[in-house]
Tab-separated table of C-alpha atoms in Angstrom:
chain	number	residue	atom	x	y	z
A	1	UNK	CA	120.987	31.555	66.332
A	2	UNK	CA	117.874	31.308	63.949
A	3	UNK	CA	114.884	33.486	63.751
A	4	UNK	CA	112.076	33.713	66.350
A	5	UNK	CA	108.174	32.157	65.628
A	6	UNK	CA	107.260	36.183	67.364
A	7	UNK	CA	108.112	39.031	69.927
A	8	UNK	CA	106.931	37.397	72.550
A	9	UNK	CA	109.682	35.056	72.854
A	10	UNK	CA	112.514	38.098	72.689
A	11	UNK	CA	110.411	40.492	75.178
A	12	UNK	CA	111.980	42.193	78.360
A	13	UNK	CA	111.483	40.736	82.037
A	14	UNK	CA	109.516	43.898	82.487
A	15	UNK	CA	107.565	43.381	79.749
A	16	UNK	CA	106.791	39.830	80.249
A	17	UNK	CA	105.921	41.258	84.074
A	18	UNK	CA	103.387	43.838	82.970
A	19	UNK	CA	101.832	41.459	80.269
A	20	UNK	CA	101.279	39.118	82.840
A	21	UNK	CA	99.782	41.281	85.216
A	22	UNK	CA	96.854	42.386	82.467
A	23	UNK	CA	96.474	38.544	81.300
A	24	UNK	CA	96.329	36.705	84.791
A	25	UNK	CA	93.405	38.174	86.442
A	26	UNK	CA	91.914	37.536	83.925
A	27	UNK	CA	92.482	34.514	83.363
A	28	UNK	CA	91.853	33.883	86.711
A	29	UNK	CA	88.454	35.019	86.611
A	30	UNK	CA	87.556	32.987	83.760
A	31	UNK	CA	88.589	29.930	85.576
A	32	UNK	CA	86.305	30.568	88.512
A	33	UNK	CA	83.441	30.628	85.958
A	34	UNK	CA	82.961	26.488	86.440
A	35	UNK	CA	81.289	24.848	88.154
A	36	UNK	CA	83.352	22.273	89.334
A	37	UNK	CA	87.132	22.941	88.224
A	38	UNK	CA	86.218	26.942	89.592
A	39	UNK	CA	85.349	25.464	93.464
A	40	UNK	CA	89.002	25.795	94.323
A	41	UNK	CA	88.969	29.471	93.427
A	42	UNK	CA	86.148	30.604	94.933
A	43	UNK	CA	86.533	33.528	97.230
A	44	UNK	CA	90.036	34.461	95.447
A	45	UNK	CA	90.144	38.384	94.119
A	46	UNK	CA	91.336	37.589	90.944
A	47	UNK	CA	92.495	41.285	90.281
A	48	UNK	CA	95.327	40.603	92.468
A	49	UNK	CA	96.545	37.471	90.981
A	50	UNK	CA	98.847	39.985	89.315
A	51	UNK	CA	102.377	37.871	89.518
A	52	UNK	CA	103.909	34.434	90.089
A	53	UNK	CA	104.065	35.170	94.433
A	54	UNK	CA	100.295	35.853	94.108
A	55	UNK	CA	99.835	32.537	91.824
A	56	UNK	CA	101.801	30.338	94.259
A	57	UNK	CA	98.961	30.655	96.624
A	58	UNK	CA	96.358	29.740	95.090
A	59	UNK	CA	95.250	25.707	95.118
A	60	UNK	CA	97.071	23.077	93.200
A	61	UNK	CA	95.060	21.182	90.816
A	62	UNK	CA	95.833	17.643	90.284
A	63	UNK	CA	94.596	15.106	87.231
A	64	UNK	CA	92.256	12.655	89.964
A	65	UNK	CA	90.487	16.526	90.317
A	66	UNK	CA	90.251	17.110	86.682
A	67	UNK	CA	88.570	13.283	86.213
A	68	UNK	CA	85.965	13.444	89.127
A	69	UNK	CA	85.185	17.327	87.651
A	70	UNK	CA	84.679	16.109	84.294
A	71	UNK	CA	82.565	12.542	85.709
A	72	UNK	CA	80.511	15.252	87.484
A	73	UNK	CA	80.258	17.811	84.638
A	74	UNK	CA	81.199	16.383	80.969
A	75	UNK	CA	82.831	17.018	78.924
A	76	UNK	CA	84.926	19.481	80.429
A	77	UNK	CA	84.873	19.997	84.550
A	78	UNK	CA	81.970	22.093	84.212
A	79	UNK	CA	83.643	25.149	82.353
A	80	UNK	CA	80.069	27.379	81.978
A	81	UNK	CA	80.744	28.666	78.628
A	82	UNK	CA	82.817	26.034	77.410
A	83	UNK	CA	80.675	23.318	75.033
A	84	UNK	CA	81.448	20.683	72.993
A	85	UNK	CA	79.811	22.262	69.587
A	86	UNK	CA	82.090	25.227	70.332
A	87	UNK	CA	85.433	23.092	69.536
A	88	UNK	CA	86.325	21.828	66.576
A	89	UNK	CA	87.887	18.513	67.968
A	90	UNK	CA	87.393	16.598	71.303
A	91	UNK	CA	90.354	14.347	72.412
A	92	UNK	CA	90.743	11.378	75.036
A	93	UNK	CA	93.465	10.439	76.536
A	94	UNK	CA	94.296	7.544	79.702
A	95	UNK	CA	91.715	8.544	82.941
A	96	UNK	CA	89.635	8.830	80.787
A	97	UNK	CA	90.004	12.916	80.723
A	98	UNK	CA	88.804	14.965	77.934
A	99	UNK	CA	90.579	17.907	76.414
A	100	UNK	CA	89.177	20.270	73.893
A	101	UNK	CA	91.418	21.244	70.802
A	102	UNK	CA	90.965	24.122	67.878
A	103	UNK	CA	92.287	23.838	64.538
A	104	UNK	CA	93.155	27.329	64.306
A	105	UNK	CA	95.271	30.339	65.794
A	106	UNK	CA	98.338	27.476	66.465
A	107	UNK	CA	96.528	26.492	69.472
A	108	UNK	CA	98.646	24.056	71.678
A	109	UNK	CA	101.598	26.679	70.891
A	110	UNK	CA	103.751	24.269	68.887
A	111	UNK	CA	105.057	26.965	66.449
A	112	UNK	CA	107.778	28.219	68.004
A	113	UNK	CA	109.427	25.204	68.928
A	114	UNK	CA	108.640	23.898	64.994
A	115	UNK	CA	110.315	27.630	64.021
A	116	UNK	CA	113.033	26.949	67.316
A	117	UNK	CA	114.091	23.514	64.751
A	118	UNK	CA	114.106	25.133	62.124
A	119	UNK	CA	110.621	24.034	60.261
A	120	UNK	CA	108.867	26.208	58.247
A	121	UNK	CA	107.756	26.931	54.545
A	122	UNK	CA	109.049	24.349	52.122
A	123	UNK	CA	109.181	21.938	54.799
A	124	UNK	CA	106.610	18.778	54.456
A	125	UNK	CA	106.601	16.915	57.711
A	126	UNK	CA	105.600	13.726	58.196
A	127	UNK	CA	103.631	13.436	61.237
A	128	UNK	CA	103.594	9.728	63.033
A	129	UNK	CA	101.839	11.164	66.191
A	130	UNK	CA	98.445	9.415	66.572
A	131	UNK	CA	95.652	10.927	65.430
A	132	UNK	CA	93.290	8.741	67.129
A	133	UNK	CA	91.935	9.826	70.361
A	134	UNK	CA	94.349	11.720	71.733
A	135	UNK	CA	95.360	15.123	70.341
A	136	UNK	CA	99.200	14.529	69.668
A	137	UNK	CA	99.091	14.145	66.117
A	138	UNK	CA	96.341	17.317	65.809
A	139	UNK	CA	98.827	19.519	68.227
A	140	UNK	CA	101.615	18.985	65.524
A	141	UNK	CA	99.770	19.142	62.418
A	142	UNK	CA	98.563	22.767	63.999
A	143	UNK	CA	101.961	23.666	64.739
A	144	UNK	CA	103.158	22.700	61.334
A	145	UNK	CA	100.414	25.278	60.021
A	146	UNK	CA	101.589	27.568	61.797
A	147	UNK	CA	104.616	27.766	60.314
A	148	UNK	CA	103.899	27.601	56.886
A	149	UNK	CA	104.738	23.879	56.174
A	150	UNK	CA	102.875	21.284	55.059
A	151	UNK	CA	101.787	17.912	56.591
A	152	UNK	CA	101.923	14.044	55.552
A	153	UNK	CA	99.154	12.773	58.316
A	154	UNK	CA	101.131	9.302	58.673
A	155	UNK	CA	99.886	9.060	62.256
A	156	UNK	CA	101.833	5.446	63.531
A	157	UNK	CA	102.133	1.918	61.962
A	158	UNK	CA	102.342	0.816	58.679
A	159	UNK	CA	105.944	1.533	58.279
A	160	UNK	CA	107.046	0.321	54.859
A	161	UNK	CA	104.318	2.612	53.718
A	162	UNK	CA	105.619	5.609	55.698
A	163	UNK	CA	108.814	4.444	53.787
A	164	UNK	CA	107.266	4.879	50.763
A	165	UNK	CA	105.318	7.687	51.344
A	166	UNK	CA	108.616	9.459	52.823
A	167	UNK	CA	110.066	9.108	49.725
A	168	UNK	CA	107.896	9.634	47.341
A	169	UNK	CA	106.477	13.104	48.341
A	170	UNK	CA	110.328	13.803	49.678
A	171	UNK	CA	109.270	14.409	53.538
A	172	UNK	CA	111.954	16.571	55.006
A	173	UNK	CA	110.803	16.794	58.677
A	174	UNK	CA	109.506	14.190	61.094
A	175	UNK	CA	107.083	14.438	63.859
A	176	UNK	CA	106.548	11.680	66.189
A	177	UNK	CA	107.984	9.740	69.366
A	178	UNK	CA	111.681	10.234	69.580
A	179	UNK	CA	112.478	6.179	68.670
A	180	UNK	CA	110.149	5.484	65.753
A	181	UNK	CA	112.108	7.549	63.243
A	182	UNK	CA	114.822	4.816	63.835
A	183	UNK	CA	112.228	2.416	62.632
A	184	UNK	CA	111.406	4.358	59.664
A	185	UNK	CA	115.184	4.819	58.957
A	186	UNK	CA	115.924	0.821	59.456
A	187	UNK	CA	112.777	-0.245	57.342
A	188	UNK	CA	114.205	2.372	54.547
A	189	UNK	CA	117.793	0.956	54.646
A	190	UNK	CA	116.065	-2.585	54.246
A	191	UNK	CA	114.022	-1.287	51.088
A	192	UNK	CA	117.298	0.190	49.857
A	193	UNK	CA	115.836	3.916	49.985
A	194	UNK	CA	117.257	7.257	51.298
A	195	UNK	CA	114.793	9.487	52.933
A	196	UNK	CA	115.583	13.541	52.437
A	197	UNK	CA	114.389	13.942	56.281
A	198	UNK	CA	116.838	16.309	57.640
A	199	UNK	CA	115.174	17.804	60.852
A	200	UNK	CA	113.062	15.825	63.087
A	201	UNK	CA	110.781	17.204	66.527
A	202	UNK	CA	110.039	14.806	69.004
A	203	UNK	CA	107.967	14.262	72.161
A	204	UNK	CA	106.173	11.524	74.659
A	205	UNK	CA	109.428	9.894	75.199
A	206	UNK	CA	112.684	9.889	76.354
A	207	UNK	CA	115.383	10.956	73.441
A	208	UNK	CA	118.643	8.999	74.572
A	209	UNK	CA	121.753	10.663	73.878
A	210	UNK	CA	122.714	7.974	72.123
A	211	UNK	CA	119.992	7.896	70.067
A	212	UNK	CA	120.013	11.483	69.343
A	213	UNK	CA	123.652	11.094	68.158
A	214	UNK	CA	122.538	8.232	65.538
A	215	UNK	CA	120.382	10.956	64.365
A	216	UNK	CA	122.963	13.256	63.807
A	217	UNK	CA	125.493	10.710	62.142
A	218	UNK	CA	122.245	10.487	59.119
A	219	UNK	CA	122.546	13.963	58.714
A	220	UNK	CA	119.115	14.388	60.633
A	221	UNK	CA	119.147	17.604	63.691
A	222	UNK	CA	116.722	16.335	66.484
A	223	UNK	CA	115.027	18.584	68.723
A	224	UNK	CA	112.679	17.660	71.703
A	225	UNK	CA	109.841	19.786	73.773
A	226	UNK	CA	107.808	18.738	76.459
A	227	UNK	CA	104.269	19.029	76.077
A	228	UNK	CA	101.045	17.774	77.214
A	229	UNK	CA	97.452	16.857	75.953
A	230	UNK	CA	95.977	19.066	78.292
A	231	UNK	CA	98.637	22.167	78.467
A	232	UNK	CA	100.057	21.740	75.109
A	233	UNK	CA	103.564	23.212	74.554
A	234	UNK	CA	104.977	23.993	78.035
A	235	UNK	CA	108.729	24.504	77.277
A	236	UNK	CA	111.091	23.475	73.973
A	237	UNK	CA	114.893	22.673	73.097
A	238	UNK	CA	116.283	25.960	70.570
A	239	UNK	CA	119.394	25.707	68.347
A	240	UNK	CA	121.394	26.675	72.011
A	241	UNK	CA	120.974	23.136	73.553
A	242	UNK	CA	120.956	24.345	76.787
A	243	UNK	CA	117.940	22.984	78.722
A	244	UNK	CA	114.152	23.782	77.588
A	245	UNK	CA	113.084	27.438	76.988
A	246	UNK	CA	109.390	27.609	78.534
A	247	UNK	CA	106.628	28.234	76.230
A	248	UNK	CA	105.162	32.170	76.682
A	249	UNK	CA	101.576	30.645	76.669
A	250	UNK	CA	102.297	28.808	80.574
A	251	UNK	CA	103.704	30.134	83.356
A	252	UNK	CA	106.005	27.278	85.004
A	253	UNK	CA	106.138	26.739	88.635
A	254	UNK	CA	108.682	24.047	90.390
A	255	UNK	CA	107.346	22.995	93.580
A	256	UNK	CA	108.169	20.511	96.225
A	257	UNK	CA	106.090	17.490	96.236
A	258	UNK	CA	103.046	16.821	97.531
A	259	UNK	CA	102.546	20.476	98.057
A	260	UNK	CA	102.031	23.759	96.334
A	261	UNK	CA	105.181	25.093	97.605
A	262	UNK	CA	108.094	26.751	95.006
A	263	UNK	CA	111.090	25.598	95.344
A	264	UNK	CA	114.644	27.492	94.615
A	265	UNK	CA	115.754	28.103	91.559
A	266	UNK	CA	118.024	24.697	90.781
A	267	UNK	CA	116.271	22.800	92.811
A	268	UNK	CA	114.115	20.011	91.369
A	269	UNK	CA	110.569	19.424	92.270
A	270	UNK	CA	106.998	18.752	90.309
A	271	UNK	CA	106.398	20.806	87.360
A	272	UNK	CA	103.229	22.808	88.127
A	273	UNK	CA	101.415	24.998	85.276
A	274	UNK	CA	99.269	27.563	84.143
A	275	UNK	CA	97.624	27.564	80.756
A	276	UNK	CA	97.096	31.421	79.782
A	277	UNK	CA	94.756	29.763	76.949
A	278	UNK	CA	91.554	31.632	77.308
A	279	UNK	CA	89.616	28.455	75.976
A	280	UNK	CA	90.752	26.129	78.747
A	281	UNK	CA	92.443	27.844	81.510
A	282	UNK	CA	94.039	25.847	83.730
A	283	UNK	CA	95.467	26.957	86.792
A	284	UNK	CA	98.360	25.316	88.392
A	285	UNK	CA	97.853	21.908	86.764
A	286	UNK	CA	99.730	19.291	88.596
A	287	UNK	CA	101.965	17.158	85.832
A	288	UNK	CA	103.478	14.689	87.956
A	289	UNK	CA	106.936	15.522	86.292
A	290	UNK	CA	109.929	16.441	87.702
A	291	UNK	CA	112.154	19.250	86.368
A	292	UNK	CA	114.188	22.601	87.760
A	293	UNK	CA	114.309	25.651	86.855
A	294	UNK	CA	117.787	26.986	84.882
A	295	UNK	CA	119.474	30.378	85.868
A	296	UNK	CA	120.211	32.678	83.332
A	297	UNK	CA	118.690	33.265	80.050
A	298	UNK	CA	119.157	31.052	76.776
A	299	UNK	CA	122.085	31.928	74.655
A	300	UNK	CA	119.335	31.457	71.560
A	301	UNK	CA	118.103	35.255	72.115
A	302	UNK	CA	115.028	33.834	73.693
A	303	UNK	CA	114.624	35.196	77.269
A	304	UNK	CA	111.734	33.495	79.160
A	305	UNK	CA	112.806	30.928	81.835
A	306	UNK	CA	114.341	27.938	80.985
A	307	UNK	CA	113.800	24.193	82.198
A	308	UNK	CA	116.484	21.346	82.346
A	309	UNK	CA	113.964	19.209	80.765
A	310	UNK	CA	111.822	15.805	82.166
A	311	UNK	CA	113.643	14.419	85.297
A	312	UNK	CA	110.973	11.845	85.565
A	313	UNK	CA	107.949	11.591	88.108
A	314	UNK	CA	106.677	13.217	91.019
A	315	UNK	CA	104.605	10.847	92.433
A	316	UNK	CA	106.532	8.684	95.036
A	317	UNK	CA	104.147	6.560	96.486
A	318	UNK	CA	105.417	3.714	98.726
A	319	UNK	CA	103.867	0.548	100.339
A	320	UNK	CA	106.388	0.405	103.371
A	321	UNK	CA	105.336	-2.132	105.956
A	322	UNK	CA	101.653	-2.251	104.629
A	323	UNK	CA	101.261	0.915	104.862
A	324	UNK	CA	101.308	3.921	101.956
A	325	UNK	CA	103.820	6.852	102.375
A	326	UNK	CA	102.868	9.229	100.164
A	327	UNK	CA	104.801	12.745	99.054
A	328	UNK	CA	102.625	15.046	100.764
A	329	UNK	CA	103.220	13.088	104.255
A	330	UNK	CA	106.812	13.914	104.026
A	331	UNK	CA	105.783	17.546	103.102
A	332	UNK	CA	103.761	17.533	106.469
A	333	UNK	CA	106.077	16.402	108.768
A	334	UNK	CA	108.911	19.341	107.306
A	335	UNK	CA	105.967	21.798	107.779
A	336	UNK	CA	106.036	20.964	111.367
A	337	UNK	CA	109.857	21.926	112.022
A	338	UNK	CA	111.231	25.386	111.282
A	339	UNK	CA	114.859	23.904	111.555
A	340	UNK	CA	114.145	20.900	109.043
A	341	UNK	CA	115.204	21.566	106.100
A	342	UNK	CA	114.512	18.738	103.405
A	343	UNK	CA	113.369	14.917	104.133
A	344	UNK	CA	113.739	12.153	102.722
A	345	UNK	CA	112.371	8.602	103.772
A	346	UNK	CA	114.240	5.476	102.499
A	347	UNK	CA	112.735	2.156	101.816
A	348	UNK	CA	115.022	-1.006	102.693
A	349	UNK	CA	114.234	-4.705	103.581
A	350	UNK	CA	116.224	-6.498	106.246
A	351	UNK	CA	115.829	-10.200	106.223
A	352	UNK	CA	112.480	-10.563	105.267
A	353	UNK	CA	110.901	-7.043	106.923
A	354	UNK	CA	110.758	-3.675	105.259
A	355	UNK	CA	112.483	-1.384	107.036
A	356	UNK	CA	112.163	3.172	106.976
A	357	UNK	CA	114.396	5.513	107.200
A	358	UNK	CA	114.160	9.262	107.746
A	359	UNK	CA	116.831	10.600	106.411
A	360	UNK	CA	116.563	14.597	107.771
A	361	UNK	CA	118.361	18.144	106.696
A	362	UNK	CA	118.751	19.484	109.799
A	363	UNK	CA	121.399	21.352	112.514
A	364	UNK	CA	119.729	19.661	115.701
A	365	UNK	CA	121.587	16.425	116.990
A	366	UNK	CA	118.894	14.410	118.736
A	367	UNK	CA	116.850	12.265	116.818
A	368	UNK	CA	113.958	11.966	118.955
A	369	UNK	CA	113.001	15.373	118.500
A	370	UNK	CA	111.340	13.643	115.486
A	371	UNK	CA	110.131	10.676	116.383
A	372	UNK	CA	106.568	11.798	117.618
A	373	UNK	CA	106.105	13.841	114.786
A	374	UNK	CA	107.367	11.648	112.235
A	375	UNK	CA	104.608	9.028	113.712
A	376	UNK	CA	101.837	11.240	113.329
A	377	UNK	CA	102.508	12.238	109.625
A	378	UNK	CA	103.696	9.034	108.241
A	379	UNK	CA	101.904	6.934	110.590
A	380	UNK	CA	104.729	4.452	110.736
A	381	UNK	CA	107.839	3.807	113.052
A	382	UNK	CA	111.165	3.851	111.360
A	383	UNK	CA	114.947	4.899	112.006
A	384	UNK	CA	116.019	8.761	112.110
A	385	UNK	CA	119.240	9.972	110.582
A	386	UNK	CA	119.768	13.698	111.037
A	387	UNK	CA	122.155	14.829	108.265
A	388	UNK	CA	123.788	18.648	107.844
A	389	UNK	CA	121.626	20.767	105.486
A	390	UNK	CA	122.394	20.437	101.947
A	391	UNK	CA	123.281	16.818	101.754
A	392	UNK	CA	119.921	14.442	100.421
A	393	UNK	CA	120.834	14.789	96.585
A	394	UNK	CA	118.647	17.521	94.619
A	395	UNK	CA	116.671	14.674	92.125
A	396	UNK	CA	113.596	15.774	93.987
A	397	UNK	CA	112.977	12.925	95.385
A	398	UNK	CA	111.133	12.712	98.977
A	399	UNK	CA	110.572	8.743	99.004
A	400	UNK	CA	113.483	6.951	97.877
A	401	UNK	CA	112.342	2.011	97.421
A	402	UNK	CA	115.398	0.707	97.691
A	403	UNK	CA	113.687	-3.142	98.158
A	404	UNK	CA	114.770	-5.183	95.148
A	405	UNK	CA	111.809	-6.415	93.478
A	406	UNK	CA	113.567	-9.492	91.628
């Protein structure tokens, strides 16, 4: 089903194993060489951060860490060898956090989902990320090199002169956020031109099925990966359409929230990476995401792991009676009982007073088993409802507001 961007992507599980094993420690090691992002690792023995098991022990690091390391050592959380003049660009995005970027060597790893939609020599895409500030627009135009195609820089705005542009130079790919291209498309129907865009790759936004469809009734194949400005390419739809194949630059973790903890395959919980990028390693980066990990193996020949995709956010936190219940309370109070399963606490109003429920997986039958605990981890009073194991729905959710807000 198409060719492959390189052997990496088509490599054995024992393969992928042993190539780990030589590139994590590392890796590893290079990350404890700062001197404020490396604190967390200090006193690890990187040699035997050999596997995933060994990795899942080690400290998750979340974005607040990543801005007070960079406030306290700019530009870059105090990475010793890592300067500014040793870059060729310097991005900014919301925190503010700063994230250094090559222009070489397809960098953020966008090539093999350009190759993965079929992109490559002959192609000229027309690329409406932003080029200011943040590195979207700079991850795709290094993809796009990487593949052999060329690049319109159309960055966003303007759009009767992307219409224009499209046309003239006879753009056959676009690059962008998955509902401008309907913009472009509208604008061009209004100007009474047809655009030869036949493939399009899309990111930082949700692609409706809907809208996807509309795509595909212009003749157009749309293909989305989920990436960020400071991992780049973590995982990428393929010609298969069966969830996201992840990127062999990361390792993906899915763990419960508010902790560091993987959960089962299936389950859903925060997506949690590691960059293997040399340049910037970062080691179990906290995305706030939600996802799960697929069983099996992509149909597409590919054979690393597979994601269903963005499931939307991790972070849960609620204001229940004055009071914030965060993620990692919930993960506390489970800690504390073998038999408990999964919780999940439920936000409600009755009358005018917000009301909490603990809804918990568990075989005991008396609720007060919980009660003292609950009160110390959550520091608030509420109802207990013990339900059988397996029943809270898997949406990876831990802290569920259902106040209306209207």
């Amino acid at each position: 089903m198409g060719k492959h961007f390189d052997t990496l992507e088509t490599r054995s599980a024992d393969q992928r194993a042993a190539d780990l094993a030589r590139d994590l420690p590392r890796l590893i090691a290079r990350a404890q060489g700062t001197a404020g992002l490396g604190a967390a690792l200090a006193g690890v023995d990187a040699s035997a951060i050999t596997d995933a098991a060994a990795l899942a022990a080690l400290p998750v690091l979340r974005k607040s860490a990543l801005v007070a390391a960079q406030a306290a050592s700019a530009p870059f959380g105090g990475f010793a060898a890592l300067k500014t003049a040793e870059f060729d660009h310097v991005f900014q995005s919301p925190g503010p956090i700063y994230e250094p970027g090559r222009a070489s060597a397809d960098w953020w790893r966008l090539g093999r989902f350009l190759t993965a939609s079929g992109i490559g020599r002959g192609d000229i895409v027309q690329n409406c990320f932003s080029y200011h500030l943040v590195p979207a627009g700079m991850m795709f135009e290094n993809g796009a090199r990487a593949v052999g195609a060329a690049v319109l820089p159309a960055g966003t705005g303007q759009t009767e002169l992307q219409v224009r542009a499209a046309v003239d130079i006879g753009t056959t790919a676009y690059a962008g956020t998955p509902d401008y291209l309907k913009i472009i498309l509208d604008k061009a129907d209004e100007m009474g031109e047809r655009l030869a865009i036949t493939k399009a790759v899309v990111g930082g936004g949700a692609l409706f099925p809907s809208l996807r469809a509309f795509y595909a009734e212009r003749g157009i194949t749309c293909r989305q990966c989920y990436a960020t400005a400071d991992l780049g390419n973590v995982a990428y739809e393929t010609d298969a359409m069966e969830g996201m194949v992840i990127d062999e630059g990361v390792i993906v973790e899915i763990v419960r929230p508010g902790t560091g903890d993987p959960v089962p395959h299936g389950e859903v919980g925060e997506v949690v990476v590691t960059t293997l990028n040399r340049d910037y390693p970062l080691v179990r980066f906290a995305t706030g995401d939600l996802s799960a990990i697929m069983e099996g193996a992509s149909p597409c020949g590919r054979t690393n792991l597979r994601i269903k995709g963005w499931m939307g956010r991790a972070d849960q936190t609620t204001k229940i009676k004055g009071m914030f219940v965060r993620p990692e309370q919930v993960a506390a109070f489970v800690a504390r009982h073998e038999e408990v399963g999964r919780a999940r606490v439920v936000a409600t109003r009755e009358g005018e007073m917000d009301v909490m429920t603990v809804r918990i997986e568990t075989r005991a039958s008396n609720p007060a088993l919980y009660e003292t605990t609950l009160l110390d981890t959550l520091k608030l009073r509420g109802k207990v409802e013990l339900v059988p194991p397996g029943t809270l729905p898997n949406d990876g959710k831990v802290i569920e507001d259902l106040r209306s807000y209207e």
